[in-house]
Coordinates of C-alpha atoms and ligand atoms in Angstrom, one line a residue:
X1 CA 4.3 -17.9 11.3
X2 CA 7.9 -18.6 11.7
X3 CA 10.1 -18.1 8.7
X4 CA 13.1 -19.9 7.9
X5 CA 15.6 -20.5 5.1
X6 CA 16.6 -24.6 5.1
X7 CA 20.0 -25.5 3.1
X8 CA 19.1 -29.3 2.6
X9 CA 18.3 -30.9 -1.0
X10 CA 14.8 -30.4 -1.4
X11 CA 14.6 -34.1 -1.5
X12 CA 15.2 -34.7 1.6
X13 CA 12.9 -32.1 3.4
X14 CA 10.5 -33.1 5.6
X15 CA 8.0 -31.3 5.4
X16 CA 3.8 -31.3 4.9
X17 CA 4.0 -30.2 1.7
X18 CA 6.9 -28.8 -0.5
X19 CA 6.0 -26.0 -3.3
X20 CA 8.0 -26.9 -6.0
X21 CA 7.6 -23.9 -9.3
X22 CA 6.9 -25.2 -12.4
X23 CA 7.3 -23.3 -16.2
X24 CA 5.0 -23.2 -19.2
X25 CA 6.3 -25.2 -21.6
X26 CA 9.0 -27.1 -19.3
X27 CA 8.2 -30.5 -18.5
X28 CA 8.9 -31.5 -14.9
X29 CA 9.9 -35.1 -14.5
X30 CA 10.4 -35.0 -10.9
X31 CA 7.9 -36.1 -8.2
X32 CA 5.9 -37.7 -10.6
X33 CA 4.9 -34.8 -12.4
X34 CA 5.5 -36.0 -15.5
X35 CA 2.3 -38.0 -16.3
X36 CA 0.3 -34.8 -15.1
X37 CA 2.2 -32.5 -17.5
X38 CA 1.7 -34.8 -20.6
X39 CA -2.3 -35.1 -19.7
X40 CA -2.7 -31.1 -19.6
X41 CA -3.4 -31.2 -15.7
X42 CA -0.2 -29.3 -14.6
X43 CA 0.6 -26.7 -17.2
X44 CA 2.8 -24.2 -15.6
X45 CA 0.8 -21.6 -16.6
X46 CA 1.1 -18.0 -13.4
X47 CA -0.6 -19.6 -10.4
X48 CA -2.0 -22.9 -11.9
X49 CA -1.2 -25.3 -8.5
X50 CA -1.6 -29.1 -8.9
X51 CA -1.5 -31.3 -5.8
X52 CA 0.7 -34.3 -5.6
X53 CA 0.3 -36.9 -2.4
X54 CA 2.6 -39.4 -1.7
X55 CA 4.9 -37.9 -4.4
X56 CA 8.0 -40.6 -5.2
X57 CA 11.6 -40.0 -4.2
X58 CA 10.6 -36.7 -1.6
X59 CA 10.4 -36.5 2.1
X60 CA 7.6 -34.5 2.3
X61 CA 4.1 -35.4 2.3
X62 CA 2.7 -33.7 -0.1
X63 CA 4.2 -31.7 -3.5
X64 CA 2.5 -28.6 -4.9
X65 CA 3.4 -27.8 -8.6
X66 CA 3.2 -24.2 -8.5
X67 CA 2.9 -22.6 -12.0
X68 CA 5.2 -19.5 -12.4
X69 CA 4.5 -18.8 -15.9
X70 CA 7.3 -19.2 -19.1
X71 CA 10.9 -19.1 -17.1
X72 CA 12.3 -15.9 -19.0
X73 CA 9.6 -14.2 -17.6
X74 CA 9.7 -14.8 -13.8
X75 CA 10.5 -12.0 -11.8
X76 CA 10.1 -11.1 -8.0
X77 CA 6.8 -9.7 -8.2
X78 CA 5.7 -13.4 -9.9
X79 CA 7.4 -15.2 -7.0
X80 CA 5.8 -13.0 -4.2
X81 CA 2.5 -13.7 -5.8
X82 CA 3.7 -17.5 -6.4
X83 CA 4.2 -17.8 -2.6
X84 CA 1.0 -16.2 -1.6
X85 CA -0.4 -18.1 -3.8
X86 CA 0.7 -21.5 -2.8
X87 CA 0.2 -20.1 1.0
X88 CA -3.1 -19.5 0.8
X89 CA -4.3 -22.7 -1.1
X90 CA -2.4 -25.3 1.0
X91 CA -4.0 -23.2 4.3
X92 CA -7.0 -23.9 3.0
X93 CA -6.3 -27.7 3.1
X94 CA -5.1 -26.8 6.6
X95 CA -1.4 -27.5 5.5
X96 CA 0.4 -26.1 8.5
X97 CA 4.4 -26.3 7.3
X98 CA 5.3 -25.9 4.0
X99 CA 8.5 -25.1 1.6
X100 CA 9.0 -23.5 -1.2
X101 CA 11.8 -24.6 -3.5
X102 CA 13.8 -21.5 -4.9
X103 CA 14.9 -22.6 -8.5
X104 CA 18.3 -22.1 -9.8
X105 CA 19.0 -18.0 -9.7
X106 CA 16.2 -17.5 -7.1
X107 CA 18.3 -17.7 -4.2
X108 CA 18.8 -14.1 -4.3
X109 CA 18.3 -11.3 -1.5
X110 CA 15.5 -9.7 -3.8
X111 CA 13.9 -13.2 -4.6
X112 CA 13.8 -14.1 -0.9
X113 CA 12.2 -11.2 0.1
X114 CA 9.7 -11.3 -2.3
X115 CA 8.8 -14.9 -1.0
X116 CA 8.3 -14.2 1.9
X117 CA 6.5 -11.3 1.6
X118 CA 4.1 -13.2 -0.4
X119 CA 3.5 -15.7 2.0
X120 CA 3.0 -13.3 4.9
X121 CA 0.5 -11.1 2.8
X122 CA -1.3 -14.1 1.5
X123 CA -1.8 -15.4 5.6
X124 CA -3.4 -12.0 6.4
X125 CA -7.4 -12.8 6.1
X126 CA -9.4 -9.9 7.2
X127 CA -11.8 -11.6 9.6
X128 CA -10.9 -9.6 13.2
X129 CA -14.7 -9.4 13.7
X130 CA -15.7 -12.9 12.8
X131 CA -16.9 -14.9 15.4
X132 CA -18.1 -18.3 13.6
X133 CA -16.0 -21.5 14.2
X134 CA -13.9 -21.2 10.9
X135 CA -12.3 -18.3 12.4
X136 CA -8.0 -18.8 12.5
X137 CA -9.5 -22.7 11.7
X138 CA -6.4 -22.7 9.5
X139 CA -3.2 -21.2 10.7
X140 CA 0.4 -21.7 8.9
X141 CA 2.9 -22.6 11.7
X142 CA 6.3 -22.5 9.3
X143 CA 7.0 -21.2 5.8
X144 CA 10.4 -22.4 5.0
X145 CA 12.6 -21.1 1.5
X146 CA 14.5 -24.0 0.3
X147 CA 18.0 -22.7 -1.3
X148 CA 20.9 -24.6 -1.9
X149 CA 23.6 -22.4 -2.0
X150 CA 23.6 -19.0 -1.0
X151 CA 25.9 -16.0 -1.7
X152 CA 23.9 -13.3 -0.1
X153 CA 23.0 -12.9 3.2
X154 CA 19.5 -14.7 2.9
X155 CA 18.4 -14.4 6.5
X156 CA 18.8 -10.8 6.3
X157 CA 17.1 -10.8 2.7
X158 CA 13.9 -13.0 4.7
X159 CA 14.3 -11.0 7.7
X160 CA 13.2 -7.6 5.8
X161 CA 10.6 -9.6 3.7
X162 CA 8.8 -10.3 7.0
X163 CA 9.5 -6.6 8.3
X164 CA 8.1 -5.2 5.0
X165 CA 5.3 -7.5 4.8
X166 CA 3.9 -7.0 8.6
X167 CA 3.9 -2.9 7.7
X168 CA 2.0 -3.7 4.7
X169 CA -0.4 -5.7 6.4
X170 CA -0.5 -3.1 9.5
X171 CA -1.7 -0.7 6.9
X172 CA -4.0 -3.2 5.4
X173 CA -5.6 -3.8 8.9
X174 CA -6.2 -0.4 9.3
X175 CA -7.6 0.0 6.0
X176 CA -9.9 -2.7 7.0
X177 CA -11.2 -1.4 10.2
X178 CA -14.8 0.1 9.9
X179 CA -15.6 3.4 10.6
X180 CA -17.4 3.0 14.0
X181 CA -14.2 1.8 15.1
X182 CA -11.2 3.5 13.4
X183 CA -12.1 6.8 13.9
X184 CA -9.5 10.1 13.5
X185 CA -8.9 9.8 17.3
X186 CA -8.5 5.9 17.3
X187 CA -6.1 6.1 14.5
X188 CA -3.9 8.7 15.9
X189 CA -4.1 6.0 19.4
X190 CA -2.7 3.2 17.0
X191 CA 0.0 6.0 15.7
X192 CA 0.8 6.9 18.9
X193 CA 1.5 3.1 20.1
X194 CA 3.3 2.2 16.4
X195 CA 5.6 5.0 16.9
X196 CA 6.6 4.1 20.6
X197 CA 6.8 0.1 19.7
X198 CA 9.3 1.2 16.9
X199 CA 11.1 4.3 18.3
X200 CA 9.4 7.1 16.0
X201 CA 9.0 10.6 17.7
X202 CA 4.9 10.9 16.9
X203 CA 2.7 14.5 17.4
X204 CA -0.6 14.8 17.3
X205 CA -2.1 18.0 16.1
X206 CA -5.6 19.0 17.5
X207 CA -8.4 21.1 16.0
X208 CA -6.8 24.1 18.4
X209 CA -3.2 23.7 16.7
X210 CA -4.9 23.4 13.3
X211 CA -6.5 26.9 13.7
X212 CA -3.5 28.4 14.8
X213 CA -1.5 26.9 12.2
X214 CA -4.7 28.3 9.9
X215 CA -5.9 25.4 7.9
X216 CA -9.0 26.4 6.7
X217 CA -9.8 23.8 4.4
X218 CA -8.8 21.1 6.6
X219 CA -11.1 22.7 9.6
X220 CA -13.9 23.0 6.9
X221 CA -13.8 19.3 5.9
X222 CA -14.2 18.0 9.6
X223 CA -16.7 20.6 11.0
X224 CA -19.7 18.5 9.6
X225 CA -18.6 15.7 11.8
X226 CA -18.6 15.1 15.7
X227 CA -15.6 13.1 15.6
X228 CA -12.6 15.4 16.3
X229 CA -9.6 15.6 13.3
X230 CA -5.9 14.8 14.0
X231 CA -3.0 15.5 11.9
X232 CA -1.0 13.0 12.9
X233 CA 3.0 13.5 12.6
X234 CA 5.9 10.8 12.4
X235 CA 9.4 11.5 12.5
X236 CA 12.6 9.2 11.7
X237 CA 15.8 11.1 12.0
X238 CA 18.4 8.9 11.4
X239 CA 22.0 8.9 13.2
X240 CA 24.0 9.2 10.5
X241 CA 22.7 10.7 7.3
X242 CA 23.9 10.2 4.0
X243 CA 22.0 13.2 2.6
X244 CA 20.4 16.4 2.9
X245 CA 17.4 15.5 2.0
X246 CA 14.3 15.2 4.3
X247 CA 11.6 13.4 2.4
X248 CA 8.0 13.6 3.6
X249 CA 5.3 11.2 3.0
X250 CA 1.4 12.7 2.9
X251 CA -1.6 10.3 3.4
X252 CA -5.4 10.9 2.9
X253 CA -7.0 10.1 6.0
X254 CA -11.0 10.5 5.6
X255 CA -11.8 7.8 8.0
X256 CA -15.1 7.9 6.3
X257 CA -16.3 9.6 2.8
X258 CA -20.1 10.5 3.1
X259 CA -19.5 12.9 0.4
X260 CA -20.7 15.3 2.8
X261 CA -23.5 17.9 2.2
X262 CA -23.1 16.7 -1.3
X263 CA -23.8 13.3 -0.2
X264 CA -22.9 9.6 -2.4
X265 CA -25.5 7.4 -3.0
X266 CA -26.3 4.3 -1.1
X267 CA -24.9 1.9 -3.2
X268 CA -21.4 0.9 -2.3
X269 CA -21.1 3.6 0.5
X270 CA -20.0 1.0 3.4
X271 CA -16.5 1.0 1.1
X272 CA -15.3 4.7 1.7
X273 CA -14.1 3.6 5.1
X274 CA -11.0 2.7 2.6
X275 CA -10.9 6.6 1.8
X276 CA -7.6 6.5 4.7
X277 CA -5.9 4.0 2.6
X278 CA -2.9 6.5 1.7
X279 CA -2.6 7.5 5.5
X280 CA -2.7 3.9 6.7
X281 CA -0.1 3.0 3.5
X282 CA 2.3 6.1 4.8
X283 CA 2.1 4.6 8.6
X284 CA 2.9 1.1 7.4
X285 CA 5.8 2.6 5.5
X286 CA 7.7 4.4 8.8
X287 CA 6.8 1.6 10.8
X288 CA 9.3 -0.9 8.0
X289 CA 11.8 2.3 7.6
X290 CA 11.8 2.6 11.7
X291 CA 13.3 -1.0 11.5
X292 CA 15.2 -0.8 8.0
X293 CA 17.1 2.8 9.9
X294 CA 17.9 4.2 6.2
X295 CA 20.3 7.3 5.9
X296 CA 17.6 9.8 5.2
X297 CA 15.4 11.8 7.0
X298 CA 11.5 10.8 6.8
X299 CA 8.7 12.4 8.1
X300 CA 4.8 10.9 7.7
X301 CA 1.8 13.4 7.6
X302 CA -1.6 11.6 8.1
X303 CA -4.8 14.3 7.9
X304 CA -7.7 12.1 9.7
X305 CA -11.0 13.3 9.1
X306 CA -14.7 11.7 8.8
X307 CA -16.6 13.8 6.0
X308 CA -20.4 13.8 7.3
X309 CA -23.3 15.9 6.3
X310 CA -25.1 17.9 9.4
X311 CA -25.9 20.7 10.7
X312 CA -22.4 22.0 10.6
X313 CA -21.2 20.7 7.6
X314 CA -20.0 23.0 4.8
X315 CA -22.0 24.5 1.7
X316 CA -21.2 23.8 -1.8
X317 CA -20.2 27.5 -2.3
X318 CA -18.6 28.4 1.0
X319 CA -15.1 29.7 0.5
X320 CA -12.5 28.3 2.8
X321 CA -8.5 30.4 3.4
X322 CA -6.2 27.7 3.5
X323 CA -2.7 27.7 5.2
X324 CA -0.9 28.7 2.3
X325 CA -2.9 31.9 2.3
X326 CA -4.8 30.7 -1.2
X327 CA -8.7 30.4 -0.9
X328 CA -10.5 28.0 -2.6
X329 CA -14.3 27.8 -3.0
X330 CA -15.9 24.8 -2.2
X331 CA -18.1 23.3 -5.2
X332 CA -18.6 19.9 -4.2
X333 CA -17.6 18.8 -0.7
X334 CA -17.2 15.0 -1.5
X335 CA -13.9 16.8 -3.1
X336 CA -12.5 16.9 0.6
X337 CA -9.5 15.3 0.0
X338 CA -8.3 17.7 -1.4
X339 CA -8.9 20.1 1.0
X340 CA -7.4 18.5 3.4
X341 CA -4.0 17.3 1.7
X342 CA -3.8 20.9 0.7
X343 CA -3.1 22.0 4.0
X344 CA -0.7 19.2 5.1
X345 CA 1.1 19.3 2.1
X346 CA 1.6 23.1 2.8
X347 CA 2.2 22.0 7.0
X348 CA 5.0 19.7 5.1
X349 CA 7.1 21.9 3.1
X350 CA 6.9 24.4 6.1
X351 CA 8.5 21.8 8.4
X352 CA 11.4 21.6 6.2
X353 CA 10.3 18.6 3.7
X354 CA 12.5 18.9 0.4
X355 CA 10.7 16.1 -1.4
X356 CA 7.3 15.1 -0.8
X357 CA 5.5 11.8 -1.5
X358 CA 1.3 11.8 -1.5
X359 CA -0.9 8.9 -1.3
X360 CA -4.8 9.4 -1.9
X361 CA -8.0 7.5 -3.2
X362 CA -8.6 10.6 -4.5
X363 CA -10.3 10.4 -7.6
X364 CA -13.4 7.8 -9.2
X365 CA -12.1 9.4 -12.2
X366 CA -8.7 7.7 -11.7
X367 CA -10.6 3.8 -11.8
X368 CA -11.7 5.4 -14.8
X369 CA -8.6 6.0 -16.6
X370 CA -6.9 3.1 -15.1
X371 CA -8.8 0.8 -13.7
X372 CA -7.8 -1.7 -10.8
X373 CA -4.2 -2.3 -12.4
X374 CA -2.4 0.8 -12.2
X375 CA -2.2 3.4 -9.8
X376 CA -1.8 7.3 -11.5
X377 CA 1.2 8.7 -10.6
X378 CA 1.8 12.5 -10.9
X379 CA 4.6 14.6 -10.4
X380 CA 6.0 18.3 -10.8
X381 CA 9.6 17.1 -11.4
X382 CA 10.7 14.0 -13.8
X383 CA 13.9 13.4 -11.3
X384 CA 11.2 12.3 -8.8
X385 CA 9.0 11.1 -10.5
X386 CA 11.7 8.4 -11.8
X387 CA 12.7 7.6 -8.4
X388 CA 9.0 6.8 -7.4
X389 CA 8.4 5.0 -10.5
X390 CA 12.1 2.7 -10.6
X391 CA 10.6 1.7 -6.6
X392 CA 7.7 0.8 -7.5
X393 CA 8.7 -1.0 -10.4
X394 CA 11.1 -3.1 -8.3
X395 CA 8.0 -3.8 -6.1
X396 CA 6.0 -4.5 -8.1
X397 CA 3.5 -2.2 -7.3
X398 CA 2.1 -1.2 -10.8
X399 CA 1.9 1.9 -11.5
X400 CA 1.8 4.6 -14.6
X401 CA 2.7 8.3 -15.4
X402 CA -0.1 11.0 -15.8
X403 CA 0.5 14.7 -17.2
X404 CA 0.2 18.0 -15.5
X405 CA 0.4 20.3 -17.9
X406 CA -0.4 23.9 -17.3
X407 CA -3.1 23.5 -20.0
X408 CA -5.3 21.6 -17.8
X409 CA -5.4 24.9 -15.1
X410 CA -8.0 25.9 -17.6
X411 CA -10.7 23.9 -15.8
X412 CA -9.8 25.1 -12.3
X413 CA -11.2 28.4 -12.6
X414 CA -13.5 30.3 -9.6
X415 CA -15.1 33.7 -10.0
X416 CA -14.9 34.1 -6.6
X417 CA -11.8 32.3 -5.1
X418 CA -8.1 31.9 -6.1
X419 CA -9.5 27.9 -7.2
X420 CA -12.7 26.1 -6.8
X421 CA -12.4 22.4 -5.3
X422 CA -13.3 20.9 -8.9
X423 CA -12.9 20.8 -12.2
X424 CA -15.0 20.4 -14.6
X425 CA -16.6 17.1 -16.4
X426 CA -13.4 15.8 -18.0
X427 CA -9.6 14.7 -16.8
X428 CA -10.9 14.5 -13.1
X429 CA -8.1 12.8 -11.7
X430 CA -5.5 15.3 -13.6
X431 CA -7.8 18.6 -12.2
X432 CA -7.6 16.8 -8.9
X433 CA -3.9 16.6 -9.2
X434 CA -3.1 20.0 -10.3
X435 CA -4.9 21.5 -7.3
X436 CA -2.9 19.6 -5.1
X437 CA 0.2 21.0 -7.6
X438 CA -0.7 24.5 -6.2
X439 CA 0.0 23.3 -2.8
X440 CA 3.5 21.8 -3.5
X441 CA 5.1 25.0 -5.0
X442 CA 8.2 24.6 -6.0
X443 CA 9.1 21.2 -3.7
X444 CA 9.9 18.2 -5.9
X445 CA 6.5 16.4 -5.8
X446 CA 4.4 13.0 -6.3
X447 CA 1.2 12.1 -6.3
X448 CA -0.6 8.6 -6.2
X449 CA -4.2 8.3 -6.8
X450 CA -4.9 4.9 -5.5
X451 CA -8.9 5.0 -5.3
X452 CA -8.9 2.2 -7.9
X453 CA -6.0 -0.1 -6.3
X454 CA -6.0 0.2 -2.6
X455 CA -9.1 -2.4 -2.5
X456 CA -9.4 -5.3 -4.2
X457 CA -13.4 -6.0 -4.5
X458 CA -13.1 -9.7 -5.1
X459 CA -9.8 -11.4 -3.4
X460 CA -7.0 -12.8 -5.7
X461 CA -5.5 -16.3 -5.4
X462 CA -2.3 -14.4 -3.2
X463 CA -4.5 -11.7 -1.5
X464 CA -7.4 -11.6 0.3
X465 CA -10.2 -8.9 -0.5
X466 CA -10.5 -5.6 1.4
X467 CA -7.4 -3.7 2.0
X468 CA -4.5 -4.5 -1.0
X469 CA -1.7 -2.3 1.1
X470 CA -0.7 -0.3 -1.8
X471 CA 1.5 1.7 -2.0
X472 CA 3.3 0.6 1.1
X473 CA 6.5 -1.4 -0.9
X474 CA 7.1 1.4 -3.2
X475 CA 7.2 4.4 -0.3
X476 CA 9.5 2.1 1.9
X477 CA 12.1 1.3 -1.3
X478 CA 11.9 4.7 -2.2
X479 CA 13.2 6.0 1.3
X480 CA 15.1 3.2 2.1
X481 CA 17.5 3.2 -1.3
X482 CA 17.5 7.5 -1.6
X483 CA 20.7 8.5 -2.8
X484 CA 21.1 12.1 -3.8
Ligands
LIG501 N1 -12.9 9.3 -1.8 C1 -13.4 9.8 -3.1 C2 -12.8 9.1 -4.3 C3 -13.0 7.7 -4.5 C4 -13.9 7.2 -5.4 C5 -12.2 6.8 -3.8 C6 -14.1 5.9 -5.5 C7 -12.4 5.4 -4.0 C8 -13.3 5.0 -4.9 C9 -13.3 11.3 -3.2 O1 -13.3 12.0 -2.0 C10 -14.4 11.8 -4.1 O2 -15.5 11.6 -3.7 N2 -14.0 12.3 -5.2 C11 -15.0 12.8 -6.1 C12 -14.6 14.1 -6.7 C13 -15.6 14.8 -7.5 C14 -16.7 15.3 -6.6 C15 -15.0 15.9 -8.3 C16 -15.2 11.7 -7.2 O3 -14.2 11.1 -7.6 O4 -16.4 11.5 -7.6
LIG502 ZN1 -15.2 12.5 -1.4
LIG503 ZN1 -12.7 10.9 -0.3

């Protein structure tokens, strides 16, 4: 899809069909709105769309009123999801160029991006392995942003929408990829090929290097499987830094989630080939921050496993030594993300990480607390926790604070092992998080539990369903604006 910025009066645009926002409670009078505004058809209301043909006094063919809600409210996240919005219903018309009019004070380097990133996340359509005649039926040729005046650099603010938005959907297409297909070896393939398309040194650790390095509780997670693991490892050094810092970025990579010995039930099973949506989220994030080149140091740490039942699958009760020297006995082993993030997060800090950023579906009890809106953010230090927060707020990747406190060690108790792999019944997604809180010591710390927002069950008008790309946005703004 080619992306452009056009400085003509929207008038005089020709185009298929020109997005034109509209407010709650602001009559348009252009176009011919105004008939549709005083019969209740075009409202304004977030993502209400009303189709105008032959639309008076514009070049285009076709107008789309394009709700954005009450003007005091709109911000970037309502006009990325405005774009994808519009995107996605005009494609399905088989509109193939459209623009969307930024209003007054949208022809910003923030608003920009955020438009275009909507557009190119609302193209994406999950349908690789479709083979039927609507297949790519419908493609969008040009998405232009129609601004009249510009004091920014606005090519530049479009050119890292798209950069952004193709990681996010990179990470979503992974996320997407079934099991049979994507597994720990394949992944750390695509790695390997990201890194050299975008100049990122990439290693690959093997079962052989994790022995040596002695992570036992990774090793124990992937010896039920026949699929080899790979710790995958991504470097951006950049040639000038502005700090001392050296930020490293953890993703959960369970290319599939059996549960293991203590096995899931049927239903809904086929979805836990989504348990690598944090390692896919942390790839998509250096492959943006290999093109954004910030002034920090940022290293990605993807453990890819499949967690299968089998003859050589851990026991519930088997006690693994993890690389930090701690043991932990195993309760349940459908806790094996845990396991496995304990170890890298301990690989992390040894390779010199001073701040560390994880990504996990880690909990169901985390969809419980928060639901599909919010992912639950952790933390062992409030200065980074309010960096990770402020980013994801300005990307509007929703997301809210959950507590650690000491109290909750309480229900992480083994008689036979420094800490068993679960809690108890209650505050799963907190007893989750403090494990992993033994493994970050004293390095300033965050942890996402997106098992309830990396996948959106039903699509939304601006997204598809499958893969949302979370938290891709937020780690790339959080690397990409570090200041000390
Ligand atoms: N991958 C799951 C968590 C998950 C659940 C992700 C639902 C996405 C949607 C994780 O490995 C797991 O199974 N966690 C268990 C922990 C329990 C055994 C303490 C859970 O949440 O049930
Ligand atoms: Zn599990
Ligand atoms: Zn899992």
């Amino acid at each position: 899809m080619q992306i452009s910025i056009s400085r003509k009066p929207v008038e005089a645009i020709d185009t298929d069909a020109l997005i034109v926002p509209i407010f709650e409670g602001a009559r348009e009078h252009r176009f011919g709105a105004g008939p549709l505004f005083d019969s209740g058809e075009a409202t304004g209301k977030a993502l209400d769309l009303t189709l105008i043909h032959h639309a008076p006094e514009v070049a285009a063919r076709r107008v789309l009123l394009a709700g954005a809600g009450k003007r005091e409210t709109v911000d970037t996240a309502q006009v990325r999801r405005l774009a994808g919005a519009a995107l996605r219903f005009l494609k399905g018309k088989s509109v193939k160029n459209m623009v969307l009019a930024l209003e007054n004070g949208w022809a910003t380097g923030e608003f920009v991006s955020a438009a275009v990133e909507g557009a190119i996340l609302g193209d994406y359509e999950p349908d690789r392995y479709k083979s039927g005649e609507d297949k790519g039926k419908n493609v969008v040729e040009s998405f232009a942003l129609a601004a009249g005046s510009d004091s920014e650099d606005l090519d530049a603010a479009a050119a890292r929408g798209r950069l952004t938005a193709e990681a996010q959907n990179f990470a979503r297409a992974l996320v997407n990829e079934p099991a049979n297909r994507l597994t720990p070896t394949r992944i750390a393939e695509a790695a390997q090929q990201m890194a050299c398309d975008f100049q990122l040194e990439c290693e690959i650790l093997d079962r052989d290097r994790m022995s040596a390095l002695g992570m036992g509780a990774l090793l124990g997670v992937t010896q039920g499987s026949d699929e080899p693991p790979a710790l995958i490892v991504l470097h951006y050094r950049p040639e000038k830094p502005v700090s001392q810092a050296h930020l490293g970025l953890v993703g959960k990579g369970v290319t599939f989630d059996t549960g293991g010995i203590s096995i899931k039930p049927a239903d809904g099973m086929e979805k836990m080939k989504y348990d690598m949506a944090g390692g896919a989220a942390v790839l998509g994030a250096m492959r943006a921050l290999a093109q954004l080149k910030p002034r920090i140091a940022v290293s990605a740490y993807m453990p890819c496993v499949e967690n299968m039942p089998g003859g050589r699958a851990q026991r519930p009760g088997d006690i693994v030594t993890t690389m930090s020297g701690k043991t932990v006995e195993v309760i349940n082993t459908d806790a094996e993300g845990r396991l496995i993030l304990a170890d890298t997060l301990t690989y992390a800090r040894q390779q010199g990480c001073t701040h560390l950023v994880d990504a996990a579906t880690l909990t169901g009890a985390i969809v419980v607390a928060l639901g599909h809106h919010r992912v639950g953010l952790f933390a062992n230090d409030n200065a980074m926790r309010d960096r990770v927060l402020h980013a994801a707020e300005m990307e509007g990747e929703r997301m809210w604070p959950m507590p650690l406190d000491e109290d909750y060690l309480d229900y992480l108790k083994s008689p036979f092992a420094d800490l068993p792999n679960v809690g108890g019944r209650w505050g799963g997604a907190i007893t989750a998080a403090m494990f992993l809180k033994a493994f970050a010591g004293d390095t300033p710390w965050v942890h996402l539990d997106i098992a309830g927002t990396a996948w959106l069950d039903d699509g939304k008008p601006f997204l598809a369903k499958g893969a949302s790309g979370l938290p891709v946005r937020t780690l790339v703004r959080l690397a990409a604006t570090w200041k000390d």
